[in-house]
Coordinates of C-alpha atoms and ligand atoms in Angstrom, one line a residue:
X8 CA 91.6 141.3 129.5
X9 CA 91.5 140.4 126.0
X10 CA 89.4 142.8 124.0
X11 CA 87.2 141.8 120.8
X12 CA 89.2 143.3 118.1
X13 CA 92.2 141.5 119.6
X14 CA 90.3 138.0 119.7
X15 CA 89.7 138.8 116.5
X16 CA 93.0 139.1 115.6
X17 CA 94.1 136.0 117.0
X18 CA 91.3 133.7 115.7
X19 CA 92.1 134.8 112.1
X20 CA 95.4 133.9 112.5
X21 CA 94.4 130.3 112.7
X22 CA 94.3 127.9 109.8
X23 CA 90.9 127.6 108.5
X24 CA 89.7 129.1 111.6
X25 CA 86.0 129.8 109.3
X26 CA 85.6 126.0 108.9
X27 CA 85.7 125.1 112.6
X28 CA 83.1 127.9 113.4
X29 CA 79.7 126.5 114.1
X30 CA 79.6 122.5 112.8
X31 CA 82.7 121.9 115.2
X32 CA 84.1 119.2 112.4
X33 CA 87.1 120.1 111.2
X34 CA 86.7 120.8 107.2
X35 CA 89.9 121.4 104.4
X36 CA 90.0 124.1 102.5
X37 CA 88.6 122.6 99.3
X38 CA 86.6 120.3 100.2
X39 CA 82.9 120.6 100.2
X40 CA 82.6 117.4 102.6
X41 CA 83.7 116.5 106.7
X42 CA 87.0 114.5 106.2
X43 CA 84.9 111.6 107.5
X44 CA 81.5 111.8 109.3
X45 CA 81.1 110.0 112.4
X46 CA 79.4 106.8 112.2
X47 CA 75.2 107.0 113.2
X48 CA 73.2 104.5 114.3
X49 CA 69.4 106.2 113.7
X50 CA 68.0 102.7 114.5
X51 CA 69.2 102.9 118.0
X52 CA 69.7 106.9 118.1
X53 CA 66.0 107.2 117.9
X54 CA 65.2 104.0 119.5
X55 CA 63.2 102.3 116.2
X56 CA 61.9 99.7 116.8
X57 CA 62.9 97.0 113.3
X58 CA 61.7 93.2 112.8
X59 CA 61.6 90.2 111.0
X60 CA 58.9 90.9 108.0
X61 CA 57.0 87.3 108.3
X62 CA 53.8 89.6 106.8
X63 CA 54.6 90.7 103.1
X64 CA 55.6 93.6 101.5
X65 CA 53.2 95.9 103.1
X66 CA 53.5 99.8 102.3
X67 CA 52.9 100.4 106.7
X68 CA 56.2 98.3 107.1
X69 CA 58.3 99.6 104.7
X70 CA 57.3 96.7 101.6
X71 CA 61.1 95.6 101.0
X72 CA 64.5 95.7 101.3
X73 CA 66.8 96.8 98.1
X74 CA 69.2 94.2 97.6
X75 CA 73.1 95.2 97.1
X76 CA 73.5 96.1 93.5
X77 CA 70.1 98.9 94.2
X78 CA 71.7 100.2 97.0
X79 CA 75.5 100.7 95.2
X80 CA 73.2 102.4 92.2
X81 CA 71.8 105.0 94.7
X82 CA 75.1 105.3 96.5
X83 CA 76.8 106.0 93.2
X84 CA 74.7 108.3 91.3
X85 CA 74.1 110.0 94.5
X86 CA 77.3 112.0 94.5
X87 CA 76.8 112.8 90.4
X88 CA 74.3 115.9 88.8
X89 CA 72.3 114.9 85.8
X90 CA 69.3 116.0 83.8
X91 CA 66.7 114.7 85.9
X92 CA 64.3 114.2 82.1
X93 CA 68.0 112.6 80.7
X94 CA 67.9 110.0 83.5
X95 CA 64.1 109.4 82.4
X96 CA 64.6 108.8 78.7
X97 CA 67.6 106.4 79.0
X98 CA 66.1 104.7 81.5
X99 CA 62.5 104.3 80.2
X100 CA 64.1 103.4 77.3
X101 CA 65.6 99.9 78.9
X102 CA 62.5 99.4 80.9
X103 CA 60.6 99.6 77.8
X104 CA 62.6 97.3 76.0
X105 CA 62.5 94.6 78.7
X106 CA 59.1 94.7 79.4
X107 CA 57.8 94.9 75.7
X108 CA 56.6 98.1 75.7
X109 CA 57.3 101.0 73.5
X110 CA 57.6 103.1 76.2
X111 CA 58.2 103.9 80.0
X112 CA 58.7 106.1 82.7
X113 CA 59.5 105.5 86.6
X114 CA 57.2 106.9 88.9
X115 CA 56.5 107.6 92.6
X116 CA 54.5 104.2 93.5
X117 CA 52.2 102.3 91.1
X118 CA 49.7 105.0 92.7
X119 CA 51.3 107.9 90.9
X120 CA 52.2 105.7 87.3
X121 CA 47.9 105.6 87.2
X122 CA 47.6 109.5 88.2
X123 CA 50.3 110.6 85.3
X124 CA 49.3 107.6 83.1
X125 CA 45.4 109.2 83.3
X126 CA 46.4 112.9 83.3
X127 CA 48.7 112.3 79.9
X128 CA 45.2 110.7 78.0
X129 CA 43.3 113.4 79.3
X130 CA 45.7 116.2 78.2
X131 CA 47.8 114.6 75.4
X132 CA 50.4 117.4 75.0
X133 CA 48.9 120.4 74.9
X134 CA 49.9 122.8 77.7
X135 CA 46.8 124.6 78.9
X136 CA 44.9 121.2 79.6
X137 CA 48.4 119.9 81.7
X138 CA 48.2 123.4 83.8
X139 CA 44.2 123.2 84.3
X140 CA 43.9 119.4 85.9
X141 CA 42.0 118.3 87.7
X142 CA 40.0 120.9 86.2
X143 CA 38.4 119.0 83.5
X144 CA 36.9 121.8 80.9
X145 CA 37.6 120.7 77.6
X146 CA 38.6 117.4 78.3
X147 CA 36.9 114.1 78.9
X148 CA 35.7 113.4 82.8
X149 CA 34.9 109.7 83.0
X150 CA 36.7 106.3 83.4
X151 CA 34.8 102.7 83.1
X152 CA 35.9 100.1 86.0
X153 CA 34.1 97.2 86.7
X154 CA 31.8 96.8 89.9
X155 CA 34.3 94.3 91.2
X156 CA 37.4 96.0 90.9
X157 CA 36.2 99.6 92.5
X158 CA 38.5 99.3 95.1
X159 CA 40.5 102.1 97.6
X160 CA 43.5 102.4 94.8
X161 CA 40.8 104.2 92.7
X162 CA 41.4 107.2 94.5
X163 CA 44.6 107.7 92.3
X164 CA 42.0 107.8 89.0
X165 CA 39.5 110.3 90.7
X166 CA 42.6 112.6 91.5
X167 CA 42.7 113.9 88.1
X168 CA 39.1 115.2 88.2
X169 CA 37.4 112.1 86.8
X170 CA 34.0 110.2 87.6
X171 CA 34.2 106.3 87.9
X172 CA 31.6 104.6 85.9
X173 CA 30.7 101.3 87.2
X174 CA 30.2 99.0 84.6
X175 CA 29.5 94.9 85.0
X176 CA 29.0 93.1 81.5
X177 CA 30.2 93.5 78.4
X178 CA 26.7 95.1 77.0
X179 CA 27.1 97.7 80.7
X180 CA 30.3 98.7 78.6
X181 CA 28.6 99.4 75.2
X182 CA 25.6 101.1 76.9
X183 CA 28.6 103.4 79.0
X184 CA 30.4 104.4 76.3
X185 CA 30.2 107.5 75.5
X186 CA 31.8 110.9 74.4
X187 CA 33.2 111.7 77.5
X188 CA 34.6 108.5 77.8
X189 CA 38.7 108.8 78.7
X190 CA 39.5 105.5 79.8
X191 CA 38.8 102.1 80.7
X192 CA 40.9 100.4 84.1
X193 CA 41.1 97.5 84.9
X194 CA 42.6 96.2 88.6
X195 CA 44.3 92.8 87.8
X196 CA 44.2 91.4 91.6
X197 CA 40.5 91.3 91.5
X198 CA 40.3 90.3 87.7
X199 CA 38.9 86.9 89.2
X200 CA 36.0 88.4 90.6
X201 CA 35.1 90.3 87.7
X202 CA 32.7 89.1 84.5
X203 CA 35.0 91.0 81.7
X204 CA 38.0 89.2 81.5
X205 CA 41.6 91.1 80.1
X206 CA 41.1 90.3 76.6
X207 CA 37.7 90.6 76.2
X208 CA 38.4 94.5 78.3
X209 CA 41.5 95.3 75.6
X210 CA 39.0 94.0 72.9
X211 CA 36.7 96.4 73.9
X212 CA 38.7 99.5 74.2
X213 CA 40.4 98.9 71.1
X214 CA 36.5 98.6 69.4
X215 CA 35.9 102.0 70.9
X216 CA 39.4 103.8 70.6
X217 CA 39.8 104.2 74.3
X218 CA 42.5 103.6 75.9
X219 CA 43.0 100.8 78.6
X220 CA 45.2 100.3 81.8
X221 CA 45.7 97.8 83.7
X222 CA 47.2 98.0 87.7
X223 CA 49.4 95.3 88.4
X224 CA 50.9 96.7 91.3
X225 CA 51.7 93.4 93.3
X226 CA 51.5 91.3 90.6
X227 CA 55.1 90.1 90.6
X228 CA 55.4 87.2 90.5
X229 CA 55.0 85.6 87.9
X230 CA 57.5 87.9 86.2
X231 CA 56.1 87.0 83.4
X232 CA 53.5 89.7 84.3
X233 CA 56.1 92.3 83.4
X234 CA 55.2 92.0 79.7
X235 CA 52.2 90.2 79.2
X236 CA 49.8 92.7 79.5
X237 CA 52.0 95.0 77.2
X238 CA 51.6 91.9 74.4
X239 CA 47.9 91.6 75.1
X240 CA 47.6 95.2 74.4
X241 CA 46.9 96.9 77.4
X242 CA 47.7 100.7 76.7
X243 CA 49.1 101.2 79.9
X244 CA 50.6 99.1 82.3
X245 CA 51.2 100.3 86.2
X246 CA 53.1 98.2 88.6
X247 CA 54.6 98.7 91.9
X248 CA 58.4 99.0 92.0
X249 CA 58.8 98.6 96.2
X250 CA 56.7 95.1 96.0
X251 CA 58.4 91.6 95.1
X252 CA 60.7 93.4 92.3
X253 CA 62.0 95.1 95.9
X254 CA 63.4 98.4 94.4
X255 CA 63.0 101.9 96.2
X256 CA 59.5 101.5 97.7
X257 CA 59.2 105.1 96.6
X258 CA 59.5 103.7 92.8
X259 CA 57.3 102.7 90.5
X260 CA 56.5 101.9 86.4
X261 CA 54.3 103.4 84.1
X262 CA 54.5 101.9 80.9
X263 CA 53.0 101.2 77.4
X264 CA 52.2 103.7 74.1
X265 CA 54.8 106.0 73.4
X266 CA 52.4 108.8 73.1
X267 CA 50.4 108.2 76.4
X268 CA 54.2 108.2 78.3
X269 CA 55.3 111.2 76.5
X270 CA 52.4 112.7 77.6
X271 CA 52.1 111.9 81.1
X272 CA 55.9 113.0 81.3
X273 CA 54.3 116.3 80.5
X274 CA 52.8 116.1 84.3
X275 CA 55.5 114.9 86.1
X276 CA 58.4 116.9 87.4
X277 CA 60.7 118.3 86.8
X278 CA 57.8 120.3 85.6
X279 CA 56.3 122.9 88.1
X280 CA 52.5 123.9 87.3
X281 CA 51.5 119.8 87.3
X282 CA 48.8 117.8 88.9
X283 CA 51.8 115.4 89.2
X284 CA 54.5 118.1 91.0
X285 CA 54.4 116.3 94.0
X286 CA 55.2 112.7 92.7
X287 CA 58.8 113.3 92.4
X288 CA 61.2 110.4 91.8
X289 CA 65.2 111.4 91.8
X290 CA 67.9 109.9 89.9
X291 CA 68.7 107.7 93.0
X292 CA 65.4 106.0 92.6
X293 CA 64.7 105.9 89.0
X294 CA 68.0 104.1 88.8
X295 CA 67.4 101.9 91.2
X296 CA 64.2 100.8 89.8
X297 CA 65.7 100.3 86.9
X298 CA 68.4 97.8 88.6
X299 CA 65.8 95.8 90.4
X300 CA 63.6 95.5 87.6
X301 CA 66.7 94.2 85.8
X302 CA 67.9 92.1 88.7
X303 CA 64.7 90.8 89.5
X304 CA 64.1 89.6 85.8
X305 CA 67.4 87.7 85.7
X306 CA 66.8 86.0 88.9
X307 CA 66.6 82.3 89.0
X308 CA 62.1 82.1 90.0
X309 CA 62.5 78.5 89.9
X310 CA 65.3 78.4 92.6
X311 CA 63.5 80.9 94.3
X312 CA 60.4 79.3 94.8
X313 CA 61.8 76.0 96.1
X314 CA 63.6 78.7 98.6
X315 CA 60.0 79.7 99.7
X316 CA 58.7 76.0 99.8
X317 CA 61.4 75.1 101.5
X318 CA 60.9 77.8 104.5
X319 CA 57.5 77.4 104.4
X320 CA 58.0 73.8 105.0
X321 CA 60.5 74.2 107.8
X322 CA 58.4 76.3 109.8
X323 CA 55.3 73.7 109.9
X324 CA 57.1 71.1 110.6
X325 CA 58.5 73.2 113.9
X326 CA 55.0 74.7 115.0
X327 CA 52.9 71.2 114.4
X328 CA 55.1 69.6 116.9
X329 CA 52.7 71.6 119.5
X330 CA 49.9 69.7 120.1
X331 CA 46.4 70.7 118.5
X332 CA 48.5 72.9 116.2
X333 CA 47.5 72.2 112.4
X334 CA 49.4 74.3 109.1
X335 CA 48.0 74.5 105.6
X336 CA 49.8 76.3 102.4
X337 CA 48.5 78.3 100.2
X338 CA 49.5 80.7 97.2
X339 CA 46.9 83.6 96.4
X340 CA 46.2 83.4 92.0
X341 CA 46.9 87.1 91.7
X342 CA 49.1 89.5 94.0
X343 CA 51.5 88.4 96.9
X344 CA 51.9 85.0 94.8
X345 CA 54.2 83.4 97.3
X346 CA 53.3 80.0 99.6
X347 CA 52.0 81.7 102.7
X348 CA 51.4 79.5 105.7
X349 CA 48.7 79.4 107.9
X350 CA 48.9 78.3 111.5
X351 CA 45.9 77.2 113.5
X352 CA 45.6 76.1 117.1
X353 CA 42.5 74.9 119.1
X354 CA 41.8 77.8 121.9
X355 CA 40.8 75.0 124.2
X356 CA 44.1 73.7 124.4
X357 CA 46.3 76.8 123.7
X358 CA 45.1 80.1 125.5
X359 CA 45.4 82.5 122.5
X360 CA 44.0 85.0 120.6
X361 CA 45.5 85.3 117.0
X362 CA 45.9 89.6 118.0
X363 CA 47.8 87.9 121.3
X364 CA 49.7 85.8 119.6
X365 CA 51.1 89.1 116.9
X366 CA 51.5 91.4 120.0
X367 CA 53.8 88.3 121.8
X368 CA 55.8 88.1 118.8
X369 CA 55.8 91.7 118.2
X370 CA 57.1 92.4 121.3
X371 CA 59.6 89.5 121.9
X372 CA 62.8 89.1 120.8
X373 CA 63.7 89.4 117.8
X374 CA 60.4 91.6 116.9
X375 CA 58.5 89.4 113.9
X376 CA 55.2 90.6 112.0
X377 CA 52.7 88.1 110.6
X378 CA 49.5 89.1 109.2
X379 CA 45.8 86.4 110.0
X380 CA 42.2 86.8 110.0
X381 CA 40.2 84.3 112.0
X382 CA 40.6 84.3 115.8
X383 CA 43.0 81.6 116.4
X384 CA 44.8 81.6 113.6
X385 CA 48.0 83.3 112.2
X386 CA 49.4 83.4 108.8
X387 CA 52.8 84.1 107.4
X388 CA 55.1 84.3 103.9
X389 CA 58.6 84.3 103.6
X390 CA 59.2 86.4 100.5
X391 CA 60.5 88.9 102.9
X392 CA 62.9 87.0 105.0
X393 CA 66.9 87.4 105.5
X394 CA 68.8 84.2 105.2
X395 CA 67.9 81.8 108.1
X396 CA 65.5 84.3 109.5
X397 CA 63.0 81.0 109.2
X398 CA 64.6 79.5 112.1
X399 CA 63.8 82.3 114.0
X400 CA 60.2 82.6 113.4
X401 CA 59.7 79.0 113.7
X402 CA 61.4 78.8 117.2
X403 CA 59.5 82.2 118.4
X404 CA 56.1 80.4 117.0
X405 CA 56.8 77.7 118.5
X406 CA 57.8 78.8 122.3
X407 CA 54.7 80.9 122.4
X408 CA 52.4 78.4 121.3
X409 CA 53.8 76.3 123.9
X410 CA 54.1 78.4 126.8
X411 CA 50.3 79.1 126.0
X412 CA 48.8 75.7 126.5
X413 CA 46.3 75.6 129.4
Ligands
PLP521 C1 50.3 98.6 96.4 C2 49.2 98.9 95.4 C3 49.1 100.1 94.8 C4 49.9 101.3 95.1 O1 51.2 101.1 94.7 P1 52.4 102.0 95.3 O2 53.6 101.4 94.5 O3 52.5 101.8 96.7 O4 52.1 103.4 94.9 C5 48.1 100.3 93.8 N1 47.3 99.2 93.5 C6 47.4 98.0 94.1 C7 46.5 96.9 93.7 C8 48.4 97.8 95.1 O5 48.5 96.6 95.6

């Protein structure tokens, strides 16, 4: 029988017996990787269900897909260190420059570039005020935002301590105004809605010497949109990074006056004691951002857009061969501009229920997600489509509405 010490013996006398022990792949001395790591599939290792995105670029279904050059970025500067605040300057620096601002910083989500954007006017840079938030003691505690645009996204402002004041008119802003005034924001999807338009809001924060954002999260395209609140004179400008400009969905820009950015930097890591700790973006994604935000602004929009039309078209012309079937087009003003089609059927001739009709193509082959509203009605937008997936989701449409009619 072999005894312990004897194992022991022998073991050691293999070559690099230490790096077999425990992984059971074989690694060289030297190296700090596997030779090569067996290929995964985690989309069918734990059974995930993926689709065609015929909805938008919803946060719930994982808003976009990064486009080659983003994903070479993240491949790349994966296997480097760097100064986490070196990647942030360099690359704020370009953002800034192509979005005319004189500053700007990537952050976690267009959510996070309104937390850090907030925190760095309410603390400027002085340390104890950074450490306290959302303690507000010393500082100012309220923000102005119009009746209209008091949506859920707010929750980001309130984080940092402060009480929204509702405000309506342009005389509800003079009356509000007041010493513990911080900020005024301003939430360009609903701008519509809303009886201060963006001038007239810039205007009025400039009067007062308080500072103005403006949330354009979705607001891509136009991509003109990427600067022209910086020229109107918006202080701070927060968009989403994961949206149309399809970076890391985890990405986002803050932008706008040097000393607001400097400042919010101030709460975001790599710093520890920070309201904004927790809205960490790596080198991986604040390069990426960077990449698609370049990519996306050297894109050909007009080329693009006949793309869409084109799509949109195609899949109308498919689903209105079915009899009672009608399609309309239309392109939201602000936020998710793209043509989206809607599909409507007559419930006396075709047996569905729009939530029927998602759950069929949901659970058909290929999966596919479209969004609606009314009852027997389904819209859809391409924005998000692979090449020739609009063959797909015309067909799909097409055989259900068909195999529905009574
Ligand atoms: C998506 C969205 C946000 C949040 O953006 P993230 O990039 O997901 O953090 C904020 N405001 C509006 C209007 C949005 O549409």
């Amino acid at each position: 029988m072999i005894n312990r010490r004897t194992l022991l013996k022998r073991l050691s006398a293999l070559p690099f017996v230490g790096a077999f022990v425990g992984s059971g792949i074989p690694i060289a001395p030297g190296l700090a990787h596997p030779i090569s790591l067996p290929k995964r599939d985690l989309i069918k290792e734990l059974g995930l269900r993926t689709f065609i995105n015929a909805a938008g670029t919803y946060t719930a279904m994982t808003a976009s897909l990064m486009p080659e050059e983003v994903m070479e970025t993240i491949q790349a500067s994966s296997k480097e260190f760097i100064m986490l605040d070196e990647v942030q300057d360099k690359v704020g620096e370009k953002i800034a420059a192509l979005c005319h601002a004189e500053a700007a910083t990537v952050t976690s989500g267009c959510w996070s570039a309104m937390v850090l954007g907030l925190a760095g006017v309410l603390t400027g840079a002085d340390k104890e005020k950074i450490a306290q938030l959302p303690n507000l003691k010393g500082m100012k505690s309220q923000v102005l935002v119009q009746k209209t645009h008091n949506v859920a996204y707010v929750h980001a402002l309130t984080n940092t301590g402060v009480k929204l004041v509702e405000v309506e008119t342009a005389e509800d802003v003079e009356k509000a105004i007041n010493e513990q005034t911080a900020m005024m924001w301003f939430l360009n999807y609903t701008a519509p809605e809303g009886k201060i338009q963006h001038e007239e809001w810039v205007a009025l924060g400039k009067k007062h010497n308080i500072p103005t954002m403006i949330d354009i999260a979705a607001d891509v395209p136009p991509v003109e949109n990427l600067w022209k609140f910086n020229d109107m004179g918006f202080d701070m400008v927060c968009i989403s990074g994961g949206k149309a400009m399809k970076g890391p969905q985890s990405a986002g820009i803050l932008m706008g006056r040097k000393h607001i950015i400097e400042a919010a930097r101030l709460s975001a890591p790599p710093r520890g004691n920070t309201i904004g700790r927790g809205m960490k973006v790596n080198k991986e994604e604040i390069l990426g951002m960077y990449v698609a935000l370049e990519k996306y602004i050297n894109t050909d929009h007009e080329k693009e857009w006949k793309s869409w039309e084109n799509k949109v078209a195609y899949i109308a012309n498919i689903v209105s061969k079915v009899i009672s079937v009608t399609t309309s087009v239309s392109v939201p003003p602000v936020a998710n501009h793209t043509p989206f089609l809607k599909i409507t059927w007559d419930p006396k001739v075709i047996g569905l229920t729009r939530v029927q009709m998602q759950e069929k193509l949901r659970f058909g082959t290929p999966s596919i997600e479209v969004i609606g509203n009314g009852d027997h009605e389904i819209s859809l937008t391409v924005f998000m489509l692979r090449p020739d997936e609009e063959k797909i989701v015309a067909r799909r449409i097409q055989e259900e509405l068909i195999a529905a009619k009574i």
